[in-house]
Amino acid sequence: MTGVAQTGIAQTGIALIGGRLVDGCGGPPVDDAAVLIDGEHVTWTGRAADALIPDGYRRIDTTGHSMLPGLVDAHAHVAAVMCGAELQTQDSSAFSSFFIDQFLRFGVTAVRDTGSPDTGPEFQLLREGRRDWPRFVGSGPNLDGAPGGPWPGLRVVDDPQLGRGAVRELAAQGVDFVKTYVWMPPATLAAVVDAAHAAGLPVAAHAGHILTADEAVRLGVDALEHVRIGPELLSEEKREALKALRTRDYDWLFDFRAWRFADLASAETDRLIQLLLDRRTFLTPTLSVARAVLMGDDEAITGPPGIGALPDDVREQWHAESFTLDWEAEDFGWGRIELQRQMEFVGLAAGAGVRVVAGTDTPNPFVLPGQSMHDELELLVGSGLTPMQAIVAGTSQAADLLGLADRIGTVRPGYYADLLIVRGDPVSHISATRSVALVLKSGQVVFTAPKSR
Ligand SMILES: [Zn+2]
């Protein structure tokens, strides 16, 4: 890739010329394309031969590259790191700037924050946005029933009245959606959903412990986080077998054991998928974190490339806080099957038209900021999505979940010029998204890969 050197003069525009354009909405790619950018927005896309490039535009040759919308990590915990509540390290300000830099560097130009300790200064700053940060949409603190997850700031609201009050407070503090957690009882969830919708806020649930995902959807949640689906797919007999299993420390959080017993060819599976379709529920499977848990005995998973860039104490913390410290070899043996089955479910759901979205759950143990988004896209393809469907899940579909479908997630006139330029063709091989060459946000180049020889 070659680019005309940037002058000190204010830029009038940018023309990306020659690459393959992938619009993020699943439309056919356009070869030898051009994208024209003026200020913060895309103004024109089409075949390069038809482009009228105004004088003074900075021309960037993207031949041999693909031009995609910037990726959206639809499940992350960024504000918690920025305010120092997550991942303690000696030099926390250096670490938080390293952490947030990883998103743009890996082509992730927007994040959906699914839980932070508060809606304080860091949260507000992230929402306001900065040139060198990804766009940010956040829930603030999760709402939960008693006893409540142990995360900083999580609010226990154990009756419908308290639930409604908490939603109104969060709405006043400027959250973009409401996130409920694993101990939330049905009556409170119903009240939370009602109050949130009245305030114009969607509700996302990490269900699957007190409530099945299917019950949460029936109570009106708009989005499911993780694939905490299971008992609702099982016969009475298999549910009893599930209940008889040994209890482990973090089963309340990440219990995927129902997948051991699940039959994906069953009428129950079809019914659940139909429910997700009927309700237009978003499903953010966060397969990256599921894999980090279920294959936590595999050093390739707990030591991914790039982990060396993290401070020693953060890596140590990840090992110390792993969710599988009390697991036995047998648990990990089943873990592979549980991962496989939830991926099959995701493939079936996406194939049927369920709105599957890519999200990682960084910075949970071994889920690296930015980089893990590319793991997630590969895992979605491993689940049976086409590379194009995975790209849609990580761009336009995710933008829709963030409530930004009219501004980001596609490369189209009038949209923010948030773009990821990669070497090669991710529509043929999804792993090409890893070969990040250039990242633009709001029409500005925010990352350029060092020249490789
Ligand atoms: Zn999470």
CSV table of N, CA, C and O in Angstrom, one decimal, residues 207-271:
chain,number,residue,atom,x,y,z
A,207,ALA,N,-28.6,-14.2,31.0
A,207,ALA,CA,-29.6,-15.1,31.7
A,207,ALA,C,-29.0,-16.5,31.9
A,207,ALA,O,-27.8,-16.6,31.8
A,208,GLY,N,-29.8,-17.4,32.1
A,208,GLY,CA,-29.3,-18.8,32.1
A,208,GLY,C,-29.1,-19.4,33.4
A,208,GLY,O,-28.7,-20.6,33.5
A,209,HIS,N,-29.3,-18.6,34.5
A,209,HIS,CA,-29.1,-19.2,35.9
A,209,HIS,C,-30.4,-19.3,36.6
A,209,HIS,O,-30.9,-20.4,36.8
A,210,ILE,N,-31.0,-18.2,37.0
A,210,ILE,CA,-32.3,-18.2,37.6
A,210,ILE,C,-33.3,-18.3,36.5
A,210,ILE,O,-34.3,-19.1,36.7
A,211,LEU,N,-33.1,-17.6,35.5
A,211,LEU,CA,-34.1,-17.6,34.3
A,211,LEU,C,-33.4,-18.3,33.1
A,211,LEU,O,-32.2,-18.0,32.9
A,212,THR,N,-34.1,-19.1,32.4
A,212,THR,CA,-33.6,-19.6,31.1
A,212,THR,C,-33.6,-18.4,30.1
A,212,THR,O,-34.4,-17.4,30.3
A,213,ALA,N,-32.8,-18.6,29.1
A,213,ALA,CA,-32.7,-17.5,28.1
A,213,ALA,C,-34.1,-17.4,27.4
A,213,ALA,O,-34.6,-16.3,27.2
A,214,ASP,N,-34.8,-18.5,27.3
A,214,ASP,CA,-36.1,-18.5,26.7
A,214,ASP,C,-37.1,-17.7,27.5
A,214,ASP,O,-37.9,-16.9,27.0
A,215,GLU,N,-37.0,-17.9,28.8
A,215,GLU,CA,-37.9,-17.1,29.7
A,215,GLU,C,-37.6,-15.6,29.6
A,215,GLU,O,-38.5,-14.7,29.6
A,216,ALA,N,-36.3,-15.3,29.6
A,216,ALA,CA,-35.9,-13.9,29.5
A,216,ALA,C,-36.4,-13.2,28.2
A,216,ALA,O,-36.9,-12.1,28.3
A,217,VAL,N,-36.3,-14.0,27.1
A,217,VAL,CA,-36.8,-13.4,25.9
A,217,VAL,C,-38.3,-13.2,26.0
A,217,VAL,O,-38.9,-12.2,25.5
A,218,ARG,N,-39.0,-14.1,26.5
A,218,ARG,CA,-40.5,-14.0,26.7
A,218,ARG,C,-40.9,-12.8,27.6
A,218,ARG,O,-41.9,-12.2,27.5
A,219,LEU,N,-40.0,-12.5,28.5
A,219,LEU,CA,-40.2,-11.3,29.4
A,219,LEU,C,-39.8,-10.0,28.7
A,219,LEU,O,-39.9,-8.9,29.3
A,220,GLY,N,-39.3,-10.1,27.5
A,220,GLY,CA,-39.1,-8.9,26.7
A,220,GLY,C,-37.7,-8.4,26.5
A,220,GLY,O,-37.5,-7.3,26.0
A,221,VAL,N,-36.7,-9.1,26.9
A,221,VAL,CA,-35.3,-8.6,26.7
A,221,VAL,C,-35.1,-8.6,25.2
A,221,VAL,O,-35.6,-9.4,24.5
A,222,ASP,N,-34.3,-7.6,24.8
A,222,ASP,CA,-34.0,-7.4,23.4
A,222,ASP,C,-32.7,-8.1,22.9
A,222,ASP,O,-32.6,-8.3,21.7
A,223,ALA,N,-31.9,-8.5,23.9
A,223,ALA,CA,-30.6,-9.1,23.5
A,223,ALA,C,-30.1,-10.1,24.5
A,223,ALA,O,-30.2,-9.8,25.7
A,224,LEU,N,-29.6,-11.2,24.1
A,224,LEU,CA,-29.0,-12.2,25.0
A,224,LEU,C,-27.5,-12.1,24.8
A,224,LEU,O,-27.0,-12.1,23.7
A,225,GLU,N,-26.8,-12.1,26.0
A,225,GLU,CA,-25.4,-12.1,26.0
A,225,GLU,C,-24.9,-13.5,26.3
A,225,GLU,O,-25.4,-14.2,27.2
A,226,HIS,N,-23.9,-14.0,25.6
A,226,HIS,CA,-23.4,-15.4,25.7
A,226,HIS,C,-24.5,-16.4,25.2
A,226,HIS,O,-25.6,-16.0,24.9
A,227,VAL,N,-24.1,-17.7,25.2
A,227,VAL,CA,-25.0,-18.7,24.7
A,227,VAL,C,-25.4,-19.5,26.0
A,227,VAL,O,-25.2,-20.7,26.1
A,228,ARG,N,-26.0,-18.7,27.0
A,228,ARG,CA,-26.4,-19.4,28.2
A,228,ARG,C,-27.8,-19.9,28.0
A,228,ARG,O,-28.8,-19.5,28.5
A,229,ILE,N,-27.8,-20.9,27.1
A,229,ILE,CA,-29.1,-21.6,26.7
A,229,ILE,C,-28.9,-23.0,27.1
A,229,ILE,O,-27.7,-23.5,27.0
A,230,GLY,N,-29.9,-23.7,27.5
A,230,GLY,CA,-29.6,-25.1,27.8
A,230,GLY,C,-30.8,-25.9,28.4
A,230,GLY,O,-31.5,-26.6,27.6
A,231,PRO,N,-31.1,-25.7,29.7
A,231,PRO,CA,-32.1,-26.5,30.3
A,231,PRO,C,-33.4,-26.5,29.5
A,231,PRO,O,-34.1,-27.5,29.5
A,232,GLU,N,-33.7,-25.3,28.9
A,232,GLU,CA,-35.0,-25.3,28.2
A,232,GLU,C,-35.0,-26.2,26.9
A,232,GLU,O,-36.0,-26.3,26.3
A,233,LEU,N,-33.8,-26.7,26.6
A,233,LEU,CA,-33.8,-27.6,25.4
A,233,LEU,C,-33.8,-29.0,25.9
A,233,LEU,O,-33.8,-29.9,25.0
A,234,LEU,N,-33.9,-29.3,27.2
A,234,LEU,CA,-33.7,-30.7,27.7
A,234,LEU,C,-35.0,-31.3,28.1
A,234,LEU,O,-35.9,-30.6,28.6
A,235,SER,N,-35.0,-32.6,28.0
A,235,SER,CA,-36.2,-33.4,28.6
A,235,SER,C,-36.1,-33.3,30.1
A,235,SER,O,-35.0,-33.0,30.7
A,236,GLU,N,-37.2,-33.7,30.8
A,236,GLU,CA,-37.2,-33.7,32.2
A,236,GLU,C,-36.1,-34.6,32.8
A,236,GLU,O,-35.4,-34.2,33.7
A,237,GLU,N,-35.9,-35.7,32.1
A,237,GLU,CA,-34.9,-36.7,32.6
A,237,GLU,C,-33.5,-36.1,32.5
A,237,GLU,O,-32.7,-36.2,33.4
A,238,LYS,N,-33.2,-35.4,31.4
A,238,LYS,CA,-31.9,-34.8,31.2
A,238,LYS,C,-31.7,-33.7,32.2
A,238,LYS,O,-30.6,-33.4,32.6
A,239,ARG,N,-32.7,-32.9,32.4
A,239,ARG,CA,-32.6,-31.8,33.4
A,239,ARG,C,-32.3,-32.4,34.8
A,239,ARG,O,-31.5,-31.8,35.5
A,240,GLU,N,-32.8,-33.5,35.2
A,240,GLU,CA,-32.4,-34.1,36.5
A,240,GLU,C,-31.0,-34.5,36.4
A,240,GLU,O,-30.3,-34.3,37.4
A,241,ALA,N,-30.5,-35.1,35.3
A,241,ALA,CA,-29.1,-35.5,35.2
A,241,ALA,C,-28.2,-34.3,35.3
A,241,ALA,O,-27.1,-34.3,36.0
A,242,LEU,N,-28.6,-33.1,34.8
A,242,LEU,CA,-27.9,-31.9,34.8
A,242,LEU,C,-27.8,-31.4,36.3
A,242,LEU,O,-26.7,-31.0,36.8
A,243,LYS,N,-28.9,-31.5,37.0
A,243,LYS,CA,-29.0,-31.0,38.4
A,243,LYS,C,-28.1,-31.9,39.3
A,243,LYS,O,-27.6,-31.4,40.3
A,244,ALA,N,-27.9,-33.1,38.9
A,244,ALA,CA,-27.1,-34.1,39.8
A,244,ALA,C,-25.6,-33.9,39.6
A,244,ALA,O,-24.9,-34.5,40.4
A,245,LEU,N,-25.2,-33.1,38.7
A,245,LEU,CA,-23.7,-32.9,38.5
A,245,LEU,C,-23.1,-32.1,39.7
A,245,LEU,O,-23.8,-31.3,40.3
A,246,ARG,N,-21.9,-32.4,39.9
A,246,ARG,CA,-21.1,-31.7,41.0
A,246,ARG,C,-21.2,-30.1,40.7
A,246,ARG,O,-21.1,-29.7,39.6
A,247,THR,N,-21.4,-29.4,41.8
A,247,THR,CA,-21.4,-27.9,41.7
A,247,THR,C,-20.0,-27.4,41.7
A,247,THR,O,-19.1,-27.8,42.5
A,248,ARG,N,-19.7,-26.4,40.8
A,248,ARG,CA,-18.4,-25.8,40.7
A,248,ARG,C,-18.5,-24.3,41.0
A,248,ARG,O,-19.6,-23.8,41.0
A,249,ASP,N,-17.4,-23.7,41.4
A,249,ASP,CA,-17.4,-22.3,41.9
A,249,ASP,C,-18.2,-21.3,41.0
A,249,ASP,O,-18.9,-20.5,41.5
A,250,TYR,N,-17.9,-21.4,39.7
A,250,TYR,CA,-18.5,-20.4,38.8
A,250,TYR,C,-19.6,-20.9,37.9
A,250,TYR,O,-19.9,-20.3,36.9
A,251,ASP,N,-20.3,-21.9,38.4
A,251,ASP,CA,-21.4,-22.4,37.6
A,251,ASP,C,-22.5,-21.4,37.4
A,251,ASP,O,-23.2,-21.3,36.4
A,252,TRP,N,-22.7,-20.5,38.5
A,252,TRP,CA,-23.7,-19.5,38.4
A,252,TRP,C,-23.4,-18.5,37.2
A,252,TRP,O,-24.3,-17.9,36.6
A,253,LEU,N,-22.1,-18.4,36.9
A,253,LEU,CA,-21.7,-17.4,35.9
A,253,LEU,C,-21.7,-18.0,34.5
A,253,LEU,O,-22.3,-17.6,33.6
A,254,PHE,N,-20.9,-19.1,34.4
A,254,PHE,CA,-20.7,-19.7,33.1
A,254,PHE,C,-20.9,-21.2,33.1
A,254,PHE,O,-20.0,-22.0,33.1
A,255,ASP,N,-22.2,-21.6,33.3
A,255,ASP,CA,-22.5,-23.0,33.3
A,255,ASP,C,-23.0,-23.4,31.9
A,255,ASP,O,-24.1,-23.1,31.5
A,256,PHE,N,-22.1,-24.1,31.2
A,256,PHE,CA,-22.5,-24.5,29.8
A,256,PHE,C,-22.9,-26.0,29.8
A,256,PHE,O,-22.9,-26.6,28.8
A,257,ARG,N,-23.1,-26.6,31.0
A,257,ARG,CA,-23.1,-28.0,31.0
A,257,ARG,C,-24.4,-28.6,30.4
A,257,ARG,O,-24.4,-29.8,30.0
A,258,ALA,N,-25.5,-27.8,30.3
A,258,ALA,CA,-26.7,-28.3,29.6
A,258,ALA,C,-26.3,-28.8,28.2
A,258,ALA,O,-27.0,-29.7,27.6
A,259,TRP,N,-25.3,-28.1,27.6
A,259,TRP,CA,-24.9,-28.5,26.2
A,259,TRP,C,-24.5,-29.9,26.1
A,259,TRP,O,-24.6,-30.5,25.0
A,260,ARG,N,-24.0,-30.5,27.2
A,260,ARG,CA,-23.6,-31.9,27.1
A,260,ARG,C,-24.8,-32.8,26.7
A,260,ARG,O,-24.6,-33.9,26.2
A,261,PHE,N,-26.0,-32.4,27.2
A,261,PHE,CA,-27.2,-33.2,27.0
A,261,PHE,C,-28.0,-32.7,25.9
A,261,PHE,O,-29.0,-33.4,25.5
A,262,ALA,N,-27.7,-31.6,25.3
A,262,ALA,CA,-28.6,-31.0,24.3
A,262,ALA,C,-28.6,-31.7,23.0
A,262,ALA,O,-27.6,-32.2,22.5
A,263,ASP,N,-29.8,-31.8,22.4
A,263,ASP,CA,-29.9,-32.4,21.1
A,263,ASP,C,-30.3,-31.3,20.1
A,263,ASP,O,-31.4,-30.7,20.2
A,264,LEU,N,-29.4,-31.0,19.2
A,264,LEU,CA,-29.7,-29.8,18.3
A,264,LEU,C,-30.7,-30.1,17.2
A,264,LEU,O,-31.2,-29.2,16.6
A,265,ALA,N,-31.0,-31.4,17.1
A,265,ALA,CA,-32.0,-31.7,16.1
A,265,ALA,C,-33.4,-31.8,16.7
A,265,ALA,O,-34.3,-32.2,16.0
A,266,SER,N,-33.5,-31.3,17.9
A,266,SER,CA,-34.8,-31.5,18.6
A,266,SER,C,-35.8,-30.4,18.3
A,266,SER,O,-35.5,-29.3,17.8
A,267,ALA,N,-37.1,-30.7,18.5
A,267,ALA,CA,-38.2,-29.7,18.3
A,267,ALA,C,-38.0,-28.5,19.3
A,267,ALA,O,-38.3,-27.4,18.9
A,268,GLU,N,-37.4,-28.8,20.5
A,268,GLU,CA,-37.1,-27.7,21.5
A,268,GLU,C,-36.2,-26.7,20.9
A,268,GLU,O,-36.3,-25.5,21.1
A,269,THR,N,-35.1,-27.2,20.2
A,269,THR,CA,-34.1,-26.3,19.6
A,269,THR,C,-34.8,-25.4,18.5
A,269,THR,O,-34.6,-24.2,18.5
A,270,ASP,N,-35.6,-26.0,17.7
A,270,ASP,CA,-36.3,-25.3,16.6
A,270,ASP,C,-37.2,-24.2,17.3
A,270,ASP,O,-37.3,-23.1,16.8
A,271,ARG,N,-37.9,-24.6,18.4
A,271,ARG,CA,-38.8,-23.7,19.0
A,271,ARG,C,-38.1,-22.5,19.5
A,271,ARG,O,-38.6,-21.3,19.4
